[in-house]
């Protein structure tokens, strides 16, 4: 989880920030659907590396992390 929050806590490299009131940062990504957001977390997109450099994370772990980040950003 620390590797996710290294960028998502600050918005580094355009990462959508996590935290209360940050839902609008996730909006454009979620328009493509949760599965697309999870696929981007798994495979990487733009400057985000595959698995956010959490190579011990399973695909299910990454889905849970994405869901957590979205939920805590409402």
mmCIF file of N, CA and C in Angstrom:
data_model
loop_
_atom_site.group_PDB
_atom_site.id
_atom_site.type_symbol
_atom_site.label_atom_id
_atom_site.label_comp_id
_atom_site.label_asym_id
_atom_site.label_seq_id
_atom_site.Cartn_x
_atom_site.Cartn_y
_atom_site.Cartn_z
ATOM 1 N N UNK A 1 0.821 -1.182 0.000
ATOM 2 C CA UNK A 1 0.000 0.000 0.000
ATOM 3 C C UNK A 1 0.870 1.252 0.000
ATOM 4 N N UNK A 2 2.024 1.187 0.617
ATOM 5 C CA UNK A 2 2.904 2.360 0.672
ATOM 6 C C UNK A 2 3.321 2.805 -0.720
ATOM 7 N N UNK A 3 3.516 1.832 -1.618
ATOM 8 C CA UNK A 3 3.926 2.226 -2.967
ATOM 9 C C UNK A 3 2.805 2.985 -3.675
ATOM 10 N N UNK A 4 1.556 2.666 -3.374
ATOM 11 C CA UNK A 4 0.424 3.396 -3.972
ATOM 12 C C UNK A 4 0.378 4.833 -3.465
ATOM 13 N N UNK A 5 0.517 4.967 -2.149
ATOM 14 C CA UNK A 5 0.345 6.281 -1.545
ATOM 15 C C UNK A 5 1.542 7.195 -1.757
ATOM 16 N N UNK A 6 2.641 6.655 -2.227
ATOM 17 C CA UNK A 6 3.787 7.514 -2.544
ATOM 18 C C UNK A 6 3.385 8.564 -3.571
ATOM 19 N N UNK A 7 2.561 8.198 -4.524
ATOM 20 C CA UNK A 7 2.090 9.150 -5.547
ATOM 21 C C UNK A 7 0.663 9.624 -5.292
ATOM 22 N N UNK A 8 -0.203 8.715 -4.840
ATOM 23 C CA UNK A 8 -1.615 9.064 -4.710
ATOM 24 C C UNK A 8 -1.908 9.957 -3.508
ATOM 25 N N UNK A 9 -0.977 10.098 -2.585
ATOM 26 C CA UNK A 9 -1.210 11.026 -1.466
ATOM 27 C C UNK A 9 -0.904 12.464 -1.865
ATOM 28 N N UNK A 10 -0.046 12.636 -2.870
ATOM 29 C CA UNK A 10 0.373 13.988 -3.270
ATOM 30 C C UNK A 10 -0.090 14.385 -4.663
ATOM 31 N N UNK A 11 -0.538 13.412 -5.445
ATOM 32 C CA UNK A 11 -0.910 13.692 -6.830
ATOM 33 C C UNK A 11 0.291 13.741 -7.759
ATOM 34 N N UNK A 12 1.390 13.141 -7.332
ATOM 35 C CA UNK A 12 2.612 13.131 -8.141
ATOM 36 C C UNK A 12 2.337 12.540 -9.524
ATOM 37 N N UNK A 13 2.935 13.136 -10.533
ATOM 38 C CA UNK A 13 2.847 12.674 -11.924
ATOM 39 C C UNK A 13 1.404 12.558 -12.409
ATOM 40 N N UNK A 14 0.508 13.358 -11.842
ATOM 41 C CA UNK A 14 -0.882 13.359 -12.279
ATOM 42 C C UNK A 14 -1.754 12.282 -11.667
ATOM 43 N N UNK A 15 -1.232 11.576 -10.659
ATOM 44 C CA UNK A 15 -2.026 10.537 -10.000
ATOM 45 C C UNK A 15 -3.213 11.168 -9.281
ATOM 46 N N UNK A 16 -4.399 10.556 -9.374
ATOM 47 C CA UNK A 16 -5.532 11.104 -8.629
ATOM 48 C C UNK A 16 -5.279 10.950 -7.136
ATOM 49 N N UNK A 17 -5.497 12.031 -6.401
ATOM 50 C CA UNK A 17 -5.227 12.008 -4.965
ATOM 51 C C UNK A 17 -6.302 11.234 -4.218
ATOM 52 N N UNK A 18 -5.900 10.737 -3.066
ATOM 53 C CA UNK A 18 -6.780 9.970 -2.196
ATOM 54 C C UNK A 18 -7.066 10.786 -0.954
ATOM 55 N N UNK A 19 -8.299 10.769 -0.534
ATOM 56 C CA UNK A 19 -8.687 11.438 0.694
ATOM 57 C C UNK A 19 -10.044 12.081 0.546
ATOM 58 N N UNK A 20 -10.618 12.421 1.665
ATOM 59 C CA UNK A 20 -11.955 13.008 1.677
ATOM 60 C C UNK A 20 -12.028 14.213 0.748
ATOM 61 N N UNK A 21 -13.057 14.228 -0.079
ATOM 62 C CA UNK A 21 -13.271 15.342 -0.996
ATOM 63 C C UNK A 21 -12.514 15.252 -2.307
ATOM 64 N N UNK A 22 -11.864 14.151 -2.576
ATOM 65 C CA UNK A 22 -11.070 14.007 -3.797
ATOM 66 C C UNK A 22 -11.800 13.217 -4.883
ATOM 67 N N UNK A 23 -13.088 12.987 -4.725
ATOM 68 C CA UNK A 23 -13.852 12.167 -5.680
ATOM 69 C C UNK A 23 -13.747 12.690 -7.104
ATOM 70 N N UNK A 24 -13.743 14.015 -7.279
ATOM 71 C CA UNK A 24 -13.707 14.555 -8.646
ATOM 72 C C UNK A 24 -12.403 14.222 -9.354
ATOM 73 N N UNK A 25 -11.337 13.959 -8.609
ATOM 74 C CA UNK A 25 -10.077 13.556 -9.248
ATOM 75 C C UNK A 25 -10.199 12.174 -9.875
ATOM 76 N N UNK A 26 -11.068 11.341 -9.318
ATOM 77 C CA UNK A 26 -11.260 9.986 -9.828
ATOM 78 C C UNK A 26 -12.313 9.925 -10.927
ATOM 79 N N UNK A 27 -13.167 10.940 -11.021
ATOM 80 C CA UNK A 27 -14.287 10.939 -11.956
ATOM 81 C C UNK A 27 -13.939 10.578 -13.386
ATOM 82 N N UNK A 28 -12.975 11.275 -14.014
ATOM 83 C CA UNK A 28 -12.656 10.958 -15.413
ATOM 84 C C UNK A 28 -12.174 9.520 -15.605
ATOM 85 N N UNK A 29 -11.498 8.986 -14.629
ATOM 86 C CA UNK A 29 -11.014 7.612 -14.740
ATOM 87 C C UNK A 29 -12.167 6.630 -14.590
ATOM 88 N N UNK A 30 -13.064 6.917 -13.640
ATOM 89 C CA UNK A 30 -14.182 6.012 -13.386
ATOM 90 C C UNK A 30 -15.220 6.030 -14.495
ATOM 91 N N UNK A 31 -15.213 7.056 -15.342
ATOM 92 C CA UNK A 31 -16.124 7.067 -16.493
ATOM 93 C C UNK A 31 -15.862 5.872 -17.401
ATOM 94 N N UNK A 32 -14.645 5.363 -17.366
ATOM 95 C CA UNK A 32 -14.279 4.196 -18.177
ATOM 96 C C UNK A 32 -14.649 2.890 -17.485
ATOM 97 N N UNK A 33 -15.065 2.973 -16.219
ATOM 98 C CA UNK A 33 -15.462 1.792 -15.456
ATOM 99 C C UNK A 33 -14.381 1.342 -14.493
ATOM 100 N N UNK A 34 -14.837 0.719 -13.419
ATOM 101 C CA UNK A 34 -13.916 0.240 -12.393
ATOM 102 C C UNK A 34 -12.932 -0.775 -12.955
ATOM 103 N N UNK A 35 -13.401 -1.668 -13.827
ATOM 104 C CA UNK A 35 -12.507 -2.682 -14.392
ATOM 105 C C UNK A 35 -11.360 -2.044 -15.170
ATOM 106 N N UNK A 36 -11.622 -0.951 -15.863
ATOM 107 C CA UNK A 36 -10.565 -0.259 -16.607
ATOM 108 C C UNK A 36 -9.560 0.371 -15.651
ATOM 109 N N UNK A 37 -10.045 0.941 -14.554
ATOM 110 C CA UNK A 37 -9.142 1.541 -13.564
ATOM 111 C C UNK A 37 -8.262 0.459 -12.949
ATOM 112 N N UNK A 38 -8.860 -0.676 -12.625
ATOM 113 C CA UNK A 38 -8.093 -1.783 -12.053
ATOM 114 C C UNK A 38 -7.078 -2.308 -13.069
ATOM 115 N N UNK A 39 -7.476 -2.444 -14.321
ATOM 116 C CA UNK A 39 -6.549 -2.899 -15.365
ATOM 117 C C UNK A 39 -5.371 -1.944 -15.495
ATOM 118 N N UNK A 40 -5.629 -0.640 -15.385
ATOM 119 C CA UNK A 40 -4.535 0.331 -15.443
ATOM 120 C C UNK A 40 -3.599 0.168 -14.254
ATOM 121 N N UNK A 41 -4.151 -0.136 -13.087
ATOM 122 C CA UNK A 41 -3.310 -0.360 -11.910
ATOM 123 C C UNK A 41 -2.442 -1.604 -12.104
ATOM 124 N N UNK A 42 -3.006 -2.619 -12.702
ATOM 125 C CA UNK A 42 -2.271 -3.869 -12.918
ATOM 126 C C UNK A 42 -1.207 -3.706 -14.000
ATOM 127 N N UNK A 43 -1.562 -3.107 -15.109
ATOM 128 C CA UNK A 43 -0.679 -3.034 -16.278
ATOM 129 C C UNK A 43 0.144 -1.761 -16.376
ATOM 130 N N UNK A 44 -0.259 -0.743 -15.617
ATOM 131 C CA UNK A 44 0.398 0.561 -15.718
ATOM 132 C C UNK A 44 -0.235 1.384 -16.824
ATOM 133 N N UNK A 45 -0.099 2.691 -16.701
ATOM 134 C CA UNK A 45 -0.627 3.610 -17.708
ATOM 135 C C UNK A 45 0.122 4.929 -17.578
ATOM 136 N N UNK A 46 0.467 5.505 -18.702
ATOM 137 C CA UNK A 46 1.224 6.770 -18.720
ATOM 138 C C UNK A 46 2.442 6.645 -17.807
ATOM 139 N N UNK A 47 2.556 7.486 -16.793
ATOM 140 C CA UNK A 47 3.744 7.436 -15.930
ATOM 141 C C UNK A 47 3.594 6.459 -14.772
ATOM 142 N N UNK A 48 2.406 5.873 -14.600
ATOM 143 C CA UNK A 48 2.221 4.897 -13.525
ATOM 144 C C UNK A 48 2.781 3.556 -13.958
ATOM 145 N N UNK A 49 3.733 3.025 -13.178
ATOM 146 C CA UNK A 49 4.294 1.718 -13.526
ATOM 147 C C UNK A 49 3.313 0.592 -13.206
ATOM 148 N N UNK A 50 3.500 -0.524 -13.866
ATOM 149 C CA UNK A 50 2.670 -1.696 -13.598
ATOM 150 C C UNK A 50 2.685 -2.019 -12.114
ATOM 151 N N UNK A 51 1.501 -2.320 -11.599
ATOM 152 C CA UNK A 51 1.299 -2.665 -10.196
ATOM 153 C C UNK A 51 1.785 -1.584 -9.238
ATOM 154 N N UNK A 52 2.005 -0.382 -9.735
ATOM 155 C CA UNK A 52 2.484 0.692 -8.869
ATOM 156 C C UNK A 52 3.771 0.313 -8.161
ATOM 157 N N UNK A 53 4.521 -0.571 -8.789
ATOM 158 C CA UNK A 53 5.772 -1.122 -8.264
ATOM 159 C C UNK A 53 5.572 -2.046 -7.069
ATOM 160 N N UNK A 54 4.350 -2.476 -6.816
ATOM 161 C CA UNK A 54 4.075 -3.438 -5.744
ATOM 162 C C UNK A 54 4.024 -4.827 -6.376
ATOM 163 N N UNK A 55 5.170 -5.393 -6.616
ATOM 164 C CA UNK A 55 5.232 -6.649 -7.350
ATOM 165 C C UNK A 55 4.793 -7.849 -6.525
ATOM 166 N N UNK A 56 4.654 -7.672 -5.207
ATOM 167 C CA UNK A 56 4.113 -8.728 -4.359
ATOM 168 C C UNK A 56 2.588 -8.708 -4.344
ATOM 169 N N UNK A 57 1.994 -7.641 -4.862
ATOM 170 C CA UNK A 57 0.537 -7.505 -4.875
ATOM 171 C C UNK A 57 -0.069 -8.393 -5.955
ATOM 172 N N UNK A 58 -1.126 -9.087 -5.590
ATOM 173 C CA UNK A 58 -1.875 -9.867 -6.576
ATOM 174 C C UNK A 58 -2.867 -8.937 -7.275
ATOM 175 N N UNK A 59 -3.460 -9.426 -8.338
ATOM 176 C CA UNK A 59 -4.487 -8.636 -9.019
ATOM 177 C C UNK A 59 -5.647 -8.333 -8.073
ATOM 178 N N UNK A 60 -6.003 -9.301 -7.227
ATOM 179 C CA UNK A 60 -7.078 -9.076 -6.256
ATOM 180 C C UNK A 60 -6.680 -8.026 -5.222
ATOM 181 N N UNK A 61 -5.409 -8.040 -4.807
ATOM 182 C CA UNK A 61 -4.918 -7.007 -3.884
ATOM 183 C C UNK A 61 -5.064 -5.627 -4.518
ATOM 184 N N UNK A 62 -4.686 -5.525 -5.779
ATOM 185 C CA UNK A 62 -4.746 -4.234 -6.461
ATOM 186 C C UNK A 62 -6.188 -3.764 -6.631
ATOM 187 N N UNK A 63 -7.089 -4.676 -6.938
ATOM 188 C CA UNK A 63 -8.511 -4.311 -7.031
ATOM 189 C C UNK A 63 -8.990 -3.769 -5.684
ATOM 190 N N UNK A 64 -8.640 -4.453 -4.604
ATOM 191 C CA UNK A 64 -9.053 -4.002 -3.272
ATOM 192 C C UNK A 64 -8.459 -2.636 -2.946
ATOM 193 N N UNK A 65 -7.216 -2.406 -3.331
ATOM 194 C CA UNK A 65 -6.582 -1.107 -3.083
ATOM 195 C C UNK A 65 -7.243 0.004 -3.883
ATOM 196 N N UNK A 66 -7.552 -0.265 -5.139
ATOM 197 C CA UNK A 66 -8.238 0.732 -5.966
ATOM 198 C C UNK A 66 -9.600 1.052 -5.357
ATOM 199 N N UNK A 67 -10.344 0.022 -4.982
ATOM 200 C CA UNK A 67 -11.658 0.242 -4.374
ATOM 201 C C UNK A 67 -11.533 1.055 -3.086
ATOM 202 N N UNK A 68 -10.521 0.741 -2.277
ATOM 203 C CA UNK A 68 -10.295 1.482 -1.030
ATOM 204 C C UNK A 68 -9.985 2.953 -1.320
ATOM 205 N N UNK A 69 -9.100 3.202 -2.278
ATOM 206 C CA UNK A 69 -8.739 4.587 -2.589
ATOM 207 C C UNK A 69 -9.948 5.376 -3.081
ATOM 208 N N UNK A 70 -10.785 4.748 -3.891
ATOM 209 C CA UNK A 70 -11.984 5.426 -4.393
ATOM 210 C C UNK A 70 -12.961 5.692 -3.251
ATOM 211 N N UNK A 71 -13.193 4.682 -2.415
ATOM 212 C CA UNK A 71 -14.134 4.836 -1.301
ATOM 213 C C UNK A 71 -13.701 5.932 -0.333
ATOM 214 N N UNK A 72 -12.413 6.008 -0.056
ATOM 215 C CA UNK A 72 -11.937 7.003 0.914
ATOM 216 C C UNK A 72 -11.826 8.394 0.306
ATOM 217 N N UNK A 73 -12.108 8.501 -0.971
ATOM 218 C CA UNK A 73 -12.025 9.803 -1.644
ATOM 219 C C UNK A 73 -13.393 10.447 -1.833
ATOM 220 N N UNK A 74 -14.412 9.848 -1.312
ATOM 221 C CA UNK A 74 -15.774 10.387 -1.453
ATOM 222 C C UNK A 74 -15.995 11.577 -0.538
#
